[in-house]
């Protein structure tokens, strides 16, 4: 095999002579994913795009010779690798040593930042969801907010990983972000103080006697264990008559944790499967027979901030007809990323597969549609045509003051229309079930 290098200067030729052996050595790697039914000796042939390699070398040489500032070879090659990955999809990225370490810290559940999951859509940096009890959630950032600037730097030409790196930092330091919200003409300005983000992924409480609330804010390795303990605590005094599983603004996390949460409510059947080009990216997960809450009436709350692993749980429970999915359409992030370390201490984050629900639905770019659409809002009591009640009569007997926790719960249900409707639906399901029996 020969390659003509006419029209390219001597430095580019030397670079090309270095690049070609590397390309040739790496060419057999796709053989790891052989077509189905092919034998060990049926090695498909691969033709390297030699003309494109020649063009790449020419571009490299012209930048080296003519760019207004001198750029070293290492920077040019890393920029080329970043571009190669960033053009694949919003979630694949080349990670330098600092970025790779930062990603590892975030997956371990503790890092300095403001507490948001971000992604890109149509070239714009977008909030997927704010994490519970973090500076971002307390400041009022919402799912699908567009971040147009970070500390005064526009984000339109910024990679996802560069944006994440800018937003991370030492706890106690301030970060300014400009956010454009849907339906608004001008950006909102937020100044947030970074904190150590420690993600406690599970919260629980009884909304009323017999009706439990289980909030999963993200999926970590211990999330299924914590959720199981929460179910046992809520059912300690009396069996649960209904449960609300709140996955709103849950950005996802560990796949196995999502499988474990779904398994708490399913005693058989498929939960999720993945499909990719390589054999080790094709996996399937099924429910185990032992489950603590197989018969508890269930409502699952989702919204536009429910992504990835949260969509896996909602999709599995919906396909298995295990519960009622309520809220608004989920985010639609149904791809699998693998973190691949490189020999120089850096790494790749590469999309390698897609998630599918038990019925074969792809989550990617589609999301989960709820069984019952309920937008987020606040209950408002109409004052017109109000009927006279006992409390309006002069000299009526006063009731004892309700306990403070009951007052707070009533106020919470008033402010969270989706949660209130989920509780009403659980009660209605129990009424119908009692009538059937």
CSV table of N, CA and C in Angstrom, one decimal, residues 121-204:
chain,number,residue,atom,x,y,z
A,121,UNK,N,-27.9,20.8,24.0
A,121,UNK,CA,-29.0,20.6,23.1
A,121,UNK,C,-28.9,21.7,22.0
A,122,UNK,N,-28.8,21.3,20.7
A,122,UNK,CA,-28.6,22.2,19.6
A,122,UNK,C,-27.5,23.2,19.9
A,123,UNK,N,-26.4,22.7,20.4
A,123,UNK,CA,-25.2,23.5,20.7
A,123,UNK,C,-25.3,24.4,21.9
A,124,UNK,N,-26.4,24.3,22.7
A,124,UNK,CA,-26.6,25.2,23.8
A,124,UNK,C,-26.3,24.4,25.1
A,125,UNK,N,-25.7,25.0,26.1
A,125,UNK,CA,-25.5,24.4,27.4
A,125,UNK,C,-26.8,24.5,28.2
A,126,UNK,N,-27.3,23.3,28.6
A,126,UNK,CA,-28.6,23.3,29.2
A,126,UNK,C,-28.6,22.6,30.6
A,127,UNK,N,-29.4,23.0,31.5
A,127,UNK,CA,-29.5,22.4,32.8
A,127,UNK,C,-30.4,21.2,32.6
A,128,UNK,N,-29.9,20.0,32.9
A,128,UNK,CA,-30.8,18.8,32.9
A,128,UNK,C,-31.6,18.8,34.2
A,129,UNK,N,-30.9,19.0,35.3
A,129,UNK,CA,-31.7,19.1,36.6
A,129,UNK,C,-30.8,19.6,37.7
A,130,UNK,N,-31.3,20.4,38.6
A,130,UNK,CA,-30.6,20.8,39.8
A,130,UNK,C,-30.7,19.6,40.8
A,131,UNK,N,-29.6,19.4,41.5
A,131,UNK,CA,-29.6,18.3,42.5
A,131,UNK,C,-30.2,18.9,43.8
A,132,UNK,N,-31.0,18.1,44.5
A,132,UNK,CA,-31.7,18.5,45.7
A,132,UNK,C,-30.7,19.1,46.8
A,133,UNK,N,-31.2,20.1,47.5
A,133,UNK,CA,-30.4,20.7,48.6
A,133,UNK,C,-29.0,21.1,48.2
A,134,UNK,N,-28.9,21.8,47.1
A,134,UNK,CA,-27.6,22.3,46.7
A,134,UNK,C,-27.8,23.8,46.3
A,135,UNK,N,-26.7,24.6,46.1
A,135,UNK,CA,-26.9,26.0,45.8
A,135,UNK,C,-27.8,26.2,44.5
A,136,UNK,N,-27.7,25.3,43.6
A,136,UNK,CA,-28.5,25.5,42.3
A,136,UNK,C,-30.0,25.3,42.6
A,137,UNK,N,-30.4,24.3,43.4
A,137,UNK,CA,-31.8,24.1,43.6
A,137,UNK,C,-32.3,25.2,44.5
A,138,UNK,N,-31.6,25.6,45.5
A,138,UNK,CA,-32.0,26.7,46.4
A,138,UNK,C,-32.2,28.0,45.7
A,139,UNK,N,-31.4,28.2,44.7
A,139,UNK,CA,-31.5,29.5,43.9
A,139,UNK,C,-32.6,29.5,42.9
A,140,UNK,N,-33.2,28.3,42.7
A,140,UNK,CA,-34.3,28.3,41.8
A,140,UNK,C,-34.0,27.9,40.3
A,141,UNK,N,-32.8,27.4,40.0
A,141,UNK,CA,-32.5,26.9,38.7
A,141,UNK,C,-33.5,25.8,38.3
A,142,UNK,N,-33.9,25.7,37.1
A,142,UNK,CA,-34.9,24.7,36.6
A,142,UNK,C,-34.3,23.9,35.5
A,143,UNK,N,-34.9,22.7,35.3
A,143,UNK,CA,-34.6,21.8,34.2
A,143,UNK,C,-34.9,22.6,32.9
A,144,UNK,N,-34.0,22.5,31.9
A,144,UNK,CA,-34.1,23.0,30.6
A,144,UNK,C,-33.8,24.5,30.6
A,145,UNK,N,-33.3,25.1,31.7
A,145,UNK,CA,-32.7,26.4,31.6
A,145,UNK,C,-31.5,26.4,30.8
A,146,UNK,N,-31.3,27.4,29.9
A,146,UNK,CA,-30.1,27.5,29.1
A,146,UNK,C,-29.0,28.4,29.7
A,147,UNK,N,-27.8,27.9,30.0
A,147,UNK,CA,-26.8,28.6,30.6
A,147,UNK,C,-26.0,29.3,29.4
A,148,UNK,N,-26.1,30.7,29.4
A,148,UNK,CA,-25.5,31.4,28.3
A,148,UNK,C,-24.1,32.0,28.6
A,149,UNK,N,-23.8,32.0,29.9
A,149,UNK,CA,-22.5,32.5,30.3
A,149,UNK,C,-22.1,32.0,31.7
A,150,UNK,N,-20.8,31.8,31.8
A,150,UNK,CA,-20.3,31.3,33.1
A,150,UNK,C,-19.2,32.3,33.5
A,151,UNK,N,-19.4,33.0,34.6
A,151,UNK,CA,-18.4,34.1,35.0
A,151,UNK,C,-18.1,35.0,33.9
A,152,UNK,N,-19.1,35.4,33.1
A,152,UNK,CA,-18.9,36.3,32.0
A,152,UNK,C,-18.4,35.7,30.7
A,153,UNK,N,-18.1,34.5,30.7
A,153,UNK,CA,-17.6,33.8,29.5
A,153,UNK,C,-18.8,33.2,28.8
A,154,UNK,N,-19.0,33.5,27.5
A,154,UNK,CA,-20.1,32.9,26.8
A,154,UNK,C,-19.9,31.4,26.6
A,155,UNK,N,-21.0,30.6,26.6
A,155,UNK,CA,-20.9,29.2,26.5
A,155,UNK,C,-21.1,28.6,25.1
A,156,UNK,N,-21.4,29.5,24.1
A,156,UNK,CA,-21.8,29.0,22.8
A,156,UNK,C,-20.7,28.3,22.1
A,157,UNK,N,-19.4,28.6,22.4
A,157,UNK,CA,-18.3,27.8,21.8
A,157,UNK,C,-17.6,26.9,22.8
A,158,UNK,N,-18.2,26.7,24.0
A,158,UNK,CA,-17.6,25.9,25.0
A,158,UNK,C,-18.0,24.4,25.0
A,159,UNK,N,-17.1,23.5,25.2
A,159,UNK,CA,-17.5,22.1,25.3
A,159,UNK,C,-18.2,21.8,26.6
A,160,UNK,N,-18.9,20.7,26.6
A,160,UNK,CA,-19.6,20.3,27.9
A,160,UNK,C,-18.6,20.2,29.0
A,161,UNK,N,-17.5,19.5,28.7
A,161,UNK,CA,-16.5,19.2,29.8
A,161,UNK,C,-15.8,20.5,30.3
A,162,UNK,N,-15.6,21.5,29.4
A,162,UNK,CA,-15.0,22.8,29.8
A,162,UNK,C,-16.0,23.5,30.7
A,163,UNK,N,-17.3,23.4,30.4
A,163,UNK,CA,-18.3,24.1,31.2
A,163,UNK,C,-18.3,23.5,32.6
A,164,UNK,N,-18.3,22.1,32.7
A,164,UNK,CA,-18.3,21.5,34.0
A,164,UNK,C,-17.1,21.8,34.8
A,165,UNK,N,-15.9,21.9,34.1
A,165,UNK,CA,-14.7,22.3,34.8
A,165,UNK,C,-14.8,23.7,35.4
A,166,UNK,N,-15.4,24.6,34.6
A,166,UNK,CA,-15.5,26.0,35.1
A,166,UNK,C,-16.4,26.1,36.3
A,167,UNK,N,-17.5,25.3,36.3
A,167,UNK,CA,-18.5,25.4,37.4
A,167,UNK,C,-18.0,24.7,38.7
A,168,UNK,N,-17.1,23.7,38.5
A,168,UNK,CA,-16.5,23.1,39.7
A,168,UNK,C,-15.5,24.0,40.3
A,169,UNK,N,-15.2,23.8,41.6
A,169,UNK,CA,-14.2,24.7,42.2
A,169,UNK,C,-14.2,24.5,43.7
A,170,UNK,N,-13.4,25.3,44.3
A,170,UNK,CA,-13.2,25.2,45.8
A,170,UNK,C,-14.5,25.7,46.5
A,171,UNK,N,-15.0,24.9,47.5
A,171,UNK,CA,-16.1,25.3,48.3
A,171,UNK,C,-15.9,26.7,48.9
A,172,UNK,N,-17.0,27.5,48.9
A,172,UNK,CA,-16.9,28.9,49.4
A,172,UNK,C,-16.6,30.0,48.4
A,173,UNK,N,-16.2,29.6,47.2
A,173,UNK,CA,-16.0,30.5,46.1
A,173,UNK,C,-17.3,30.8,45.3
A,174,UNK,N,-17.4,32.0,44.8
A,174,UNK,CA,-18.6,32.4,44.1
A,174,UNK,C,-18.5,32.0,42.6
A,175,UNK,N,-19.7,31.8,42.0
A,175,UNK,CA,-19.8,31.5,40.6
A,175,UNK,C,-21.0,32.3,40.0
A,176,UNK,N,-20.8,33.1,38.9
A,176,UNK,CA,-21.8,33.8,38.3
A,176,UNK,C,-22.2,33.1,37.0
A,177,UNK,N,-23.5,32.9,36.9
A,177,UNK,CA,-24.0,32.3,35.6
A,177,UNK,C,-25.2,33.1,35.1
A,178,UNK,N,-25.3,33.2,33.8
A,178,UNK,CA,-26.4,33.8,33.1
A,178,UNK,C,-27.3,32.8,32.5
A,179,UNK,N,-28.6,32.8,32.8
A,179,UNK,CA,-29.5,31.7,32.4
A,179,UNK,C,-30.7,32.3,31.6
A,180,UNK,N,-30.9,31.7,30.5
A,180,UNK,CA,-32.1,32.1,29.7
A,180,UNK,C,-33.2,31.0,29.8
A,181,UNK,N,-34.3,31.5,30.3
A,181,UNK,CA,-35.4,30.5,30.6
A,181,UNK,C,-36.5,30.6,29.5
A,182,UNK,N,-37.1,29.5,29.2
A,182,UNK,CA,-38.1,29.4,28.2
A,182,UNK,C,-39.2,30.5,28.4
A,183,UNK,N,-39.6,31.2,27.3
A,183,UNK,CA,-40.6,32.2,27.4
A,183,UNK,C,-40.1,33.6,27.9
A,184,UNK,N,-38.8,33.7,28.2
A,184,UNK,CA,-38.3,35.0,28.7
A,184,UNK,C,-37.3,35.6,27.6
A,185,UNK,N,-37.3,36.9,27.5
A,185,UNK,CA,-36.5,37.5,26.5
A,185,UNK,C,-35.1,37.8,26.9
A,186,UNK,N,-34.8,38.0,28.2
A,186,UNK,CA,-33.5,38.4,28.7
A,186,UNK,C,-33.0,37.4,29.7
A,187,UNK,N,-31.7,37.2,29.8
A,187,UNK,CA,-31.2,36.2,30.8
A,187,UNK,C,-31.3,36.6,32.2
A,188,UNK,N,-31.5,35.6,33.1
A,188,UNK,CA,-31.4,35.9,34.5
A,188,UNK,C,-30.0,35.7,35.0
A,189,UNK,N,-29.6,36.5,36.0
A,189,UNK,CA,-28.3,36.4,36.6
A,189,UNK,C,-28.3,35.8,37.9
A,190,UNK,N,-27.5,34.8,38.1
A,190,UNK,CA,-27.4,34.1,39.4
A,190,UNK,C,-25.9,34.2,39.9
A,191,UNK,N,-25.8,34.5,41.2
A,191,UNK,CA,-24.5,34.3,41.9
A,191,UNK,C,-24.6,33.3,42.9
A,192,UNK,N,-23.9,32.2,42.7
A,192,UNK,CA,-24.0,31.0,43.6
A,192,UNK,C,-22.7,30.8,44.3
A,193,UNK,N,-22.7,30.3,45.5
A,193,UNK,CA,-21.5,30.0,46.3
A,193,UNK,C,-21.3,28.5,46.3
A,194,UNK,N,-20.2,28.1,45.8
A,194,UNK,CA,-19.9,26.6,45.7
A,194,UNK,C,-19.9,26.0,47.1
A,195,UNK,N,-20.4,24.8,47.1
A,195,UNK,CA,-20.3,24.0,48.3
A,195,UNK,C,-19.8,22.6,48.0
A,196,UNK,N,-19.4,21.9,49.1
A,196,UNK,CA,-19.1,20.4,48.9
A,196,UNK,C,-20.4,19.7,48.6
A,197,UNK,N,-20.6,19.2,47.4
A,197,UNK,CA,-21.8,18.5,47.1
A,197,UNK,C,-21.8,17.1,47.5
A,198,UNK,N,-22.5,16.8,48.6
A,198,UNK,CA,-22.6,15.4,49.0
A,198,UNK,C,-24.0,14.9,48.7
A,199,UNK,N,-24.2,13.9,47.9
A,199,UNK,CA,-25.5,13.6,47.5
A,199,UNK,C,-26.1,12.5,48.4
A,200,UNK,N,-27.1,12.9,49.2
A,200,UNK,CA,-27.9,11.9,49.9
A,200,UNK,C,-29.1,11.6,49.0
A,201,UNK,N,-29.1,10.4,48.5
A,201,UNK,CA,-30.0,10.1,47.3
A,201,UNK,C,-31.4,9.7,47.7
A,202,UNK,N,-31.7,9.4,49.0
A,202,UNK,CA,-33.0,8.8,49.3
A,202,UNK,C,-33.5,9.6,50.5
A,203,UNK,N,-34.8,10.0,50.4
A,203,UNK,CA,-35.5,10.6,51.5
A,203,UNK,C,-36.9,10.0,51.6
A,204,UNK,N,-37.5,9.9,52.7
A,204,UNK,CA,-38.8,9.3,52.9
A,204,UNK,C,-39.6,9.9,54.0
